[in-house]
Amino acid sequence: MEEERRPHRRGLQTALRVALGVAGVGGIVLLVRRSGAEHLWATLAAAAPWLPVVVALEAGRMACDALALRAGHPELGRRVPLGALARGHLVGAALGAVLPAGRVVNEAMKGRAMAPYVGGAAATAAVAGNQAWMLVAGGLWSLPGAVAALVLTGPGLLSLALAVHAVGACLLGAGMRAASGSRRVGGWVGRRIRRLGDAAQRFGGIAREAPILSARPIAAFCAGRALQAVELGVLLLAVGVPVVGAWQALLGQGILIVAAAVGLFVPGQLGAQEGAFSFWAPDLGADAAMALAVPLLARAAQIFWVAVGAAVAVISPLPRGGGGGGVETEVEVEA
């Protein structure tokens, strides 16, 4: 019965994703008309020379995210060539840019790249821990955004949303780490899915090797967030915002964090980022065209790395399967 329902459920999910994507594109079109197409085009053209800088900063941010995986489990990381990890991250970044819950997809691709060297269970445990530490780092980095929102806009929706995100993300990340290393949870999974019994124990053992809150991967993710804040500061400067400082850059990143949470299930977060920046344009000191140009230019840099990741996937495809560890690392995102 369940097998008969699954294709129908997947069809509904696909239809919902397409509808959300179409709605996102429609929202962008409306925002372009509202800001003035000619003014927006002139703003984008004037800012275009800054794109190589943005692309380079995005590369640094991606490198921090990829290296966080090695930092969390160094004994496993030493067995995985940097080239394989970079390949998994580039392919994951390309898929994550166009699929819902893109960061989960990204981690899954890194796990697939690791599996041939450490086994499927170990790779799955590593990426699960990485996902949890990424949530904690995102929560911690929401706090400067909340402070920036208080300084520039006063108490309001944005500062409240960022404060809630900070607490929620930290608690969720720590909870995920605690659950993944729990012997009780592992035993429960093993009893109900007998074919995963040994793999579940291996998964739990790897998870327990690292602390719930591991400083090195969290620091690596925070470094990536810092580069993202610099990237947003550069974009604000490039589009012509008169005064750009640390507060404006942190506020821009806070807006991006809120947009990512709101647009979690929208493919590529189409429309969510553009709408958020347009809504808070006055607080950034930008007009409608300047604010809309920031996420559009960020997408242009992202598209460059999507093309690189797609080329890597064609030239050197990632292996399928769990690499002998008993757990399949290919993840299907159920949005």
Coordinates of C-alpha atoms in Angstrom, one line a residue:
M1 CA 0.0 0.0 0.0
E2 CA 2.8 2.4 0.9
E3 CA 4.6 1.6 -2.3
E4 CA 1.5 2.5 -4.3
R5 CA 1.2 5.9 -2.4
R6 CA 4.8 6.8 -2.9
P7 CA 4.7 7.8 -6.6
H8 CA 1.5 9.8 -6.0
R9 CA 3.2 11.6 -3.1
R10 CA 6.3 12.3 -5.1
G11 CA 4.2 13.7 -7.9
L12 CA 2.4 16.1 -5.5
Q13 CA 5.8 17.2 -4.1
T14 CA 7.1 17.8 -7.5
A15 CA 4.1 19.8 -8.5
L16 CA 4.3 21.9 -5.3
R17 CA 8.0 22.6 -6.0
V18 CA 7.3 23.7 -9.5
A19 CA 4.4 25.9 -8.3
L20 CA 6.6 27.5 -5.7
G21 CA 9.4 28.1 -8.2
V22 CA 6.9 29.7 -10.7
A23 CA 5.6 31.9 -7.9
G24 CA 9.1 32.9 -7.0
V25 CA 9.9 33.9 -10.6
G26 CA 6.7 35.8 -10.8
G27 CA 7.5 37.6 -7.6
I28 CA 10.9 38.6 -9.0
V29 CA 9.3 40.0 -12.2
L30 CA 6.9 42.1 -10.1
L31 CA 9.8 43.4 -8.0
V32 CA 11.7 44.3 -11.2
R33 CA 8.7 46.3 -12.5
R34 CA 8.3 48.0 -9.2
S35 CA 11.9 49.1 -8.9
G36 CA 12.1 50.3 -12.5
A37 CA 13.7 48.0 -15.1
E38 CA 15.9 50.6 -16.6
H39 CA 17.2 51.9 -13.2
L40 CA 17.8 48.3 -12.1
W41 CA 19.7 47.4 -15.3
A42 CA 21.9 50.5 -14.9
T43 CA 22.6 49.6 -11.3
L44 CA 23.5 46.0 -12.3
A45 CA 25.8 47.2 -15.1
A46 CA 27.6 49.6 -12.8
A47 CA 28.1 46.9 -10.2
A48 CA 29.2 44.2 -12.7
P49 CA 33.0 44.9 -12.3
W50 CA 32.8 43.8 -8.7
L51 CA 31.5 40.3 -9.6
P52 CA 35.0 38.7 -9.7
V53 CA 35.5 39.8 -6.1
V54 CA 32.1 38.3 -5.1
V55 CA 32.9 35.1 -6.9
A56 CA 36.3 34.8 -5.1
L57 CA 34.6 35.5 -1.7
E58 CA 32.0 32.9 -2.5
A59 CA 34.8 30.4 -3.2
G60 CA 36.3 31.2 0.2
R61 CA 33.0 30.6 1.9
M62 CA 32.5 27.3 0.1
A63 CA 36.0 26.2 1.1
C64 CA 35.2 27.0 4.8
D65 CA 32.1 24.9 4.6
A66 CA 33.8 22.0 3.0
L67 CA 36.8 22.0 5.4
A68 CA 34.3 22.0 8.3
L69 CA 33.6 18.4 7.4
R70 CA 37.3 17.4 7.9
A71 CA 37.5 19.5 11.1
G72 CA 34.6 17.7 12.7
H73 CA 36.0 14.2 12.2
P74 CA 39.8 14.6 11.5
E75 CA 40.5 10.9 11.7
L76 CA 38.0 10.4 8.9
G77 CA 39.0 13.5 7.0
R78 CA 42.6 12.4 6.7
R79 CA 41.4 9.4 4.7
V80 CA 39.5 11.5 2.2
P81 CA 41.5 13.3 -0.5
L82 CA 40.8 17.0 -0.6
G83 CA 40.1 16.6 -4.3
A84 CA 37.2 14.2 -3.6
L85 CA 35.8 16.4 -0.9
A86 CA 36.0 19.5 -3.1
R87 CA 34.3 17.5 -5.9
G88 CA 31.4 16.5 -3.6
H89 CA 31.0 20.1 -2.4
L90 CA 31.0 21.6 -5.9
V91 CA 28.4 19.1 -7.1
G92 CA 26.4 19.6 -3.9
A93 CA 26.5 23.4 -4.2
A94 CA 25.3 23.1 -7.8
L95 CA 22.3 20.9 -6.8
G96 CA 21.6 22.9 -3.7
A97 CA 21.3 26.1 -5.7
V98 CA 18.3 24.7 -7.6
L99 CA 16.7 22.3 -5.2
P100 CA 14.7 23.0 -2.0
A101 CA 16.6 22.5 1.3
G102 CA 19.8 23.1 -0.6
R103 CA 22.2 22.8 2.4
V104 CA 20.9 19.3 3.2
V105 CA 21.5 18.3 -0.5
N106 CA 25.0 19.8 -0.3
E107 CA 25.9 17.8 2.8
A108 CA 24.5 14.6 1.2
M109 CA 26.8 15.0 -1.8
K110 CA 29.8 15.5 0.4
G111 CA 28.9 12.3 2.2
R112 CA 28.6 10.5 -1.1
A113 CA 32.1 11.7 -2.0
M114 CA 33.5 10.5 1.4
A115 CA 31.8 7.1 1.4
P116 CA 34.3 5.2 -0.9
Y117 CA 37.1 6.1 1.5
V118 CA 35.5 5.7 5.0
G119 CA 32.3 3.6 4.4
G120 CA 28.7 4.7 4.1
A121 CA 27.9 4.6 7.9
A122 CA 30.9 6.8 8.8
A123 CA 30.2 9.2 5.9
T124 CA 26.6 9.5 6.9
A125 CA 27.5 10.2 10.6
A126 CA 30.1 12.8 9.5
V127 CA 27.6 14.7 7.3
A128 CA 24.9 14.5 9.9
G129 CA 27.2 16.0 12.5
N130 CA 28.2 18.6 10.0
Q131 CA 24.6 19.6 9.3
A132 CA 24.1 20.0 13.0
W133 CA 27.2 22.1 13.6
M134 CA 26.2 24.2 10.6
L135 CA 22.9 25.0 12.3
V136 CA 24.7 26.0 15.5
A137 CA 27.1 28.3 13.6
G138 CA 24.1 29.8 11.7
G139 CA 22.4 30.4 15.0
L140 CA 25.4 32.0 16.6
W141 CA 25.9 34.2 13.5
S142 CA 22.3 35.4 13.7
L143 CA 23.2 37.3 16.9
P144 CA 25.4 39.9 15.2
G145 CA 22.6 40.3 12.6
A146 CA 20.0 40.8 15.4
V147 CA 22.3 43.5 17.0
A148 CA 22.8 45.2 13.6
A149 CA 19.0 45.2 13.2
L150 CA 18.5 46.8 16.6
V151 CA 21.2 49.5 15.9
L152 CA 19.9 50.4 12.4
T153 CA 16.1 49.7 12.6
G154 CA 15.3 49.5 16.3
P155 CA 13.2 46.7 17.8
G156 CA 11.1 45.1 15.2
L157 CA 10.3 42.1 13.0
L158 CA 13.8 41.6 11.7
S159 CA 15.6 41.7 15.1
L160 CA 12.9 39.4 16.6
A161 CA 13.1 36.9 13.8
L162 CA 16.9 36.8 14.0
A163 CA 16.8 36.3 17.8
V164 CA 14.3 33.5 17.4
H165 CA 16.4 31.9 14.7
A166 CA 19.5 32.1 16.9
V167 CA 17.9 30.2 19.7
G168 CA 16.1 27.8 17.6
A169 CA 19.0 26.9 15.3
C170 CA 21.4 26.4 18.2
L171 CA 18.9 24.1 20.1
L172 CA 18.0 22.2 17.0
G173 CA 21.7 21.6 16.1
A174 CA 22.7 20.5 19.6
G175 CA 19.6 18.2 19.7
M176 CA 20.5 16.6 16.4
R177 CA 24.0 15.9 17.6
A178 CA 22.8 14.5 20.9
A179 CA 20.3 12.2 19.1
S180 CA 22.8 11.0 16.5
G181 CA 25.2 9.7 19.2
S182 CA 22.5 8.3 21.5
R183 CA 22.7 4.5 22.0
R184 CA 19.0 4.5 22.8
V185 CA 18.2 6.1 19.4
G186 CA 20.6 3.7 17.6
G187 CA 19.1 0.7 19.3
W188 CA 15.6 1.8 18.4
V189 CA 16.5 2.2 14.8
G190 CA 18.3 -1.2 14.7
R191 CA 15.4 -3.0 16.2
R192 CA 12.9 -1.6 13.8
I193 CA 15.0 -1.7 10.6
R194 CA 16.9 -4.9 11.1
R195 CA 19.0 -4.6 8.0
L196 CA 20.5 -1.3 9.4
G197 CA 21.3 -2.8 12.8
D198 CA 25.1 -3.0 12.5
A199 CA 25.2 0.2 10.4
A200 CA 23.2 2.1 13.0
Q201 CA 25.7 1.0 15.7
R202 CA 28.6 2.1 13.5
F203 CA 26.8 5.4 12.8
G204 CA 26.3 6.0 16.5
G205 CA 29.9 5.1 17.3
I206 CA 31.3 7.6 14.8
A207 CA 28.9 10.3 16.1
R208 CA 30.0 9.8 19.7
E209 CA 33.7 10.3 18.7
A210 CA 33.1 14.1 18.5
P211 CA 31.6 16.3 21.1
I212 CA 28.1 17.6 20.7
L213 CA 29.4 21.1 20.2
S214 CA 32.8 20.8 18.4
A215 CA 34.7 24.0 18.3
R216 CA 36.6 23.4 15.0
P217 CA 33.8 22.8 12.6
I218 CA 31.6 25.5 14.2
A219 CA 34.6 27.9 13.8
A220 CA 35.0 26.9 10.2
F221 CA 31.3 27.5 9.5
C222 CA 31.5 30.9 11.3
A223 CA 34.5 31.8 9.2
G224 CA 32.4 31.1 6.1
R225 CA 29.6 33.3 7.5
A226 CA 32.1 36.1 8.1
L227 CA 33.2 35.9 4.4
Q228 CA 29.5 36.0 3.4
A229 CA 29.1 39.2 5.4
V230 CA 32.1 40.7 3.6
E231 CA 30.5 39.6 0.3
L232 CA 27.3 41.4 1.2
G233 CA 29.2 44.5 2.2
V234 CA 31.0 44.5 -1.2
L235 CA 27.6 44.1 -3.0
L236 CA 26.0 46.9 -1.1
L237 CA 29.0 49.1 -2.0
A238 CA 28.9 47.9 -5.6
V239 CA 25.3 48.9 -6.1
G240 CA 25.9 52.4 -4.8
V241 CA 24.6 52.4 -1.3
P242 CA 26.1 55.7 0.0
V243 CA 27.3 54.5 3.5
V244 CA 28.4 50.9 3.9
G245 CA 30.0 49.7 7.1
A246 CA 30.0 46.6 9.3
W247 CA 26.5 47.2 10.5
Q248 CA 25.0 47.4 7.0
A249 CA 26.9 44.2 6.0
L250 CA 25.6 42.3 9.1
L251 CA 22.1 43.6 8.5
G252 CA 22.3 42.4 4.9
Q253 CA 23.4 39.0 6.2
G254 CA 20.5 39.0 8.7
I255 CA 18.1 39.7 5.9
L256 CA 19.6 36.8 3.9
I257 CA 19.2 34.4 6.9
V258 CA 15.6 35.3 7.4
A259 CA 15.0 34.9 3.6
A260 CA 16.6 31.4 3.7
A261 CA 14.3 30.3 6.5
V262 CA 11.2 31.6 4.8
G263 CA 12.1 30.2 1.4
L264 CA 13.4 26.9 2.7
F265 CA 11.2 24.8 0.4
V266 CA 11.3 27.1 -2.6
P267 CA 13.7 25.9 -5.3
G268 CA 16.8 28.1 -5.2
Q269 CA 14.8 30.4 -2.8
L270 CA 13.6 32.2 -5.9
G271 CA 11.8 35.4 -4.9
A272 CA 12.4 35.0 -1.1
Q273 CA 15.8 36.7 -1.1
E274 CA 14.7 39.4 -3.6
G275 CA 11.5 40.1 -1.6
A276 CA 13.3 40.3 1.7
F277 CA 16.0 42.8 0.4
S278 CA 13.3 44.9 -1.2
F279 CA 11.2 44.9 1.9
W280 CA 14.1 46.1 4.1
A281 CA 15.7 48.4 1.5
P282 CA 15.2 51.6 3.5
D283 CA 16.9 50.1 6.5
L284 CA 19.9 49.3 4.3
G285 CA 20.0 52.9 3.0
A286 CA 19.2 51.7 -0.5
D287 CA 16.5 52.5 -3.0
A288 CA 14.4 49.7 -4.5
A289 CA 16.7 49.0 -7.4
M290 CA 19.8 48.9 -5.3
A291 CA 18.2 46.5 -2.8
L292 CA 17.0 44.2 -5.6
A293 CA 20.3 44.3 -7.3
V294 CA 22.1 42.8 -4.3
P295 CA 20.5 39.3 -4.4
L296 CA 20.5 39.3 -8.2
L297 CA 24.3 39.9 -8.2
A298 CA 24.7 37.2 -5.6
R299 CA 22.8 34.8 -7.8
A300 CA 25.1 35.7 -10.7
A301 CA 28.1 34.6 -8.6
Q302 CA 26.3 31.5 -7.5
I303 CA 25.4 30.7 -11.1
F304 CA 29.2 30.7 -11.9
W305 CA 29.8 28.1 -9.3
V306 CA 26.7 26.1 -10.3
A307 CA 28.2 25.9 -13.8
V308 CA 31.5 24.7 -12.3
G309 CA 29.8 22.1 -10.2
A310 CA 27.7 20.9 -13.2
A311 CA 30.9 20.5 -15.2
V312 CA 32.6 18.6 -12.4
A313 CA 29.5 16.3 -12.2
V314 CA 29.8 15.5 -15.9
I315 CA 33.5 15.1 -16.0
S316 CA 33.9 13.2 -12.7
P317 CA 30.6 11.9 -11.4
L318 CA 30.3 11.1 -7.8
P319 CA 30.0 7.4 -6.9
R320 CA 26.6 5.9 -6.0
G321 CA 26.0 3.9 -2.9
G322 CA 27.5 3.8 0.5
G323 CA 31.0 2.6 -0.2
G324 CA 30.7 -0.6 1.9
G325 CA 29.6 0.9 5.2
G326 CA 26.0 -0.4 5.1
V327 CA 24.3 3.0 4.9
E328 CA 23.2 4.6 1.7
T329 CA 24.5 8.2 1.6
E330 CA 22.3 9.3 -1.2
V331 CA 19.7 11.5 0.3
E332 CA 16.3 12.3 -1.2
V333 CA 15.0 15.6 0.1
E334 CA 11.3 15.2 1.1
A335 CA 10.0 18.8 1.1

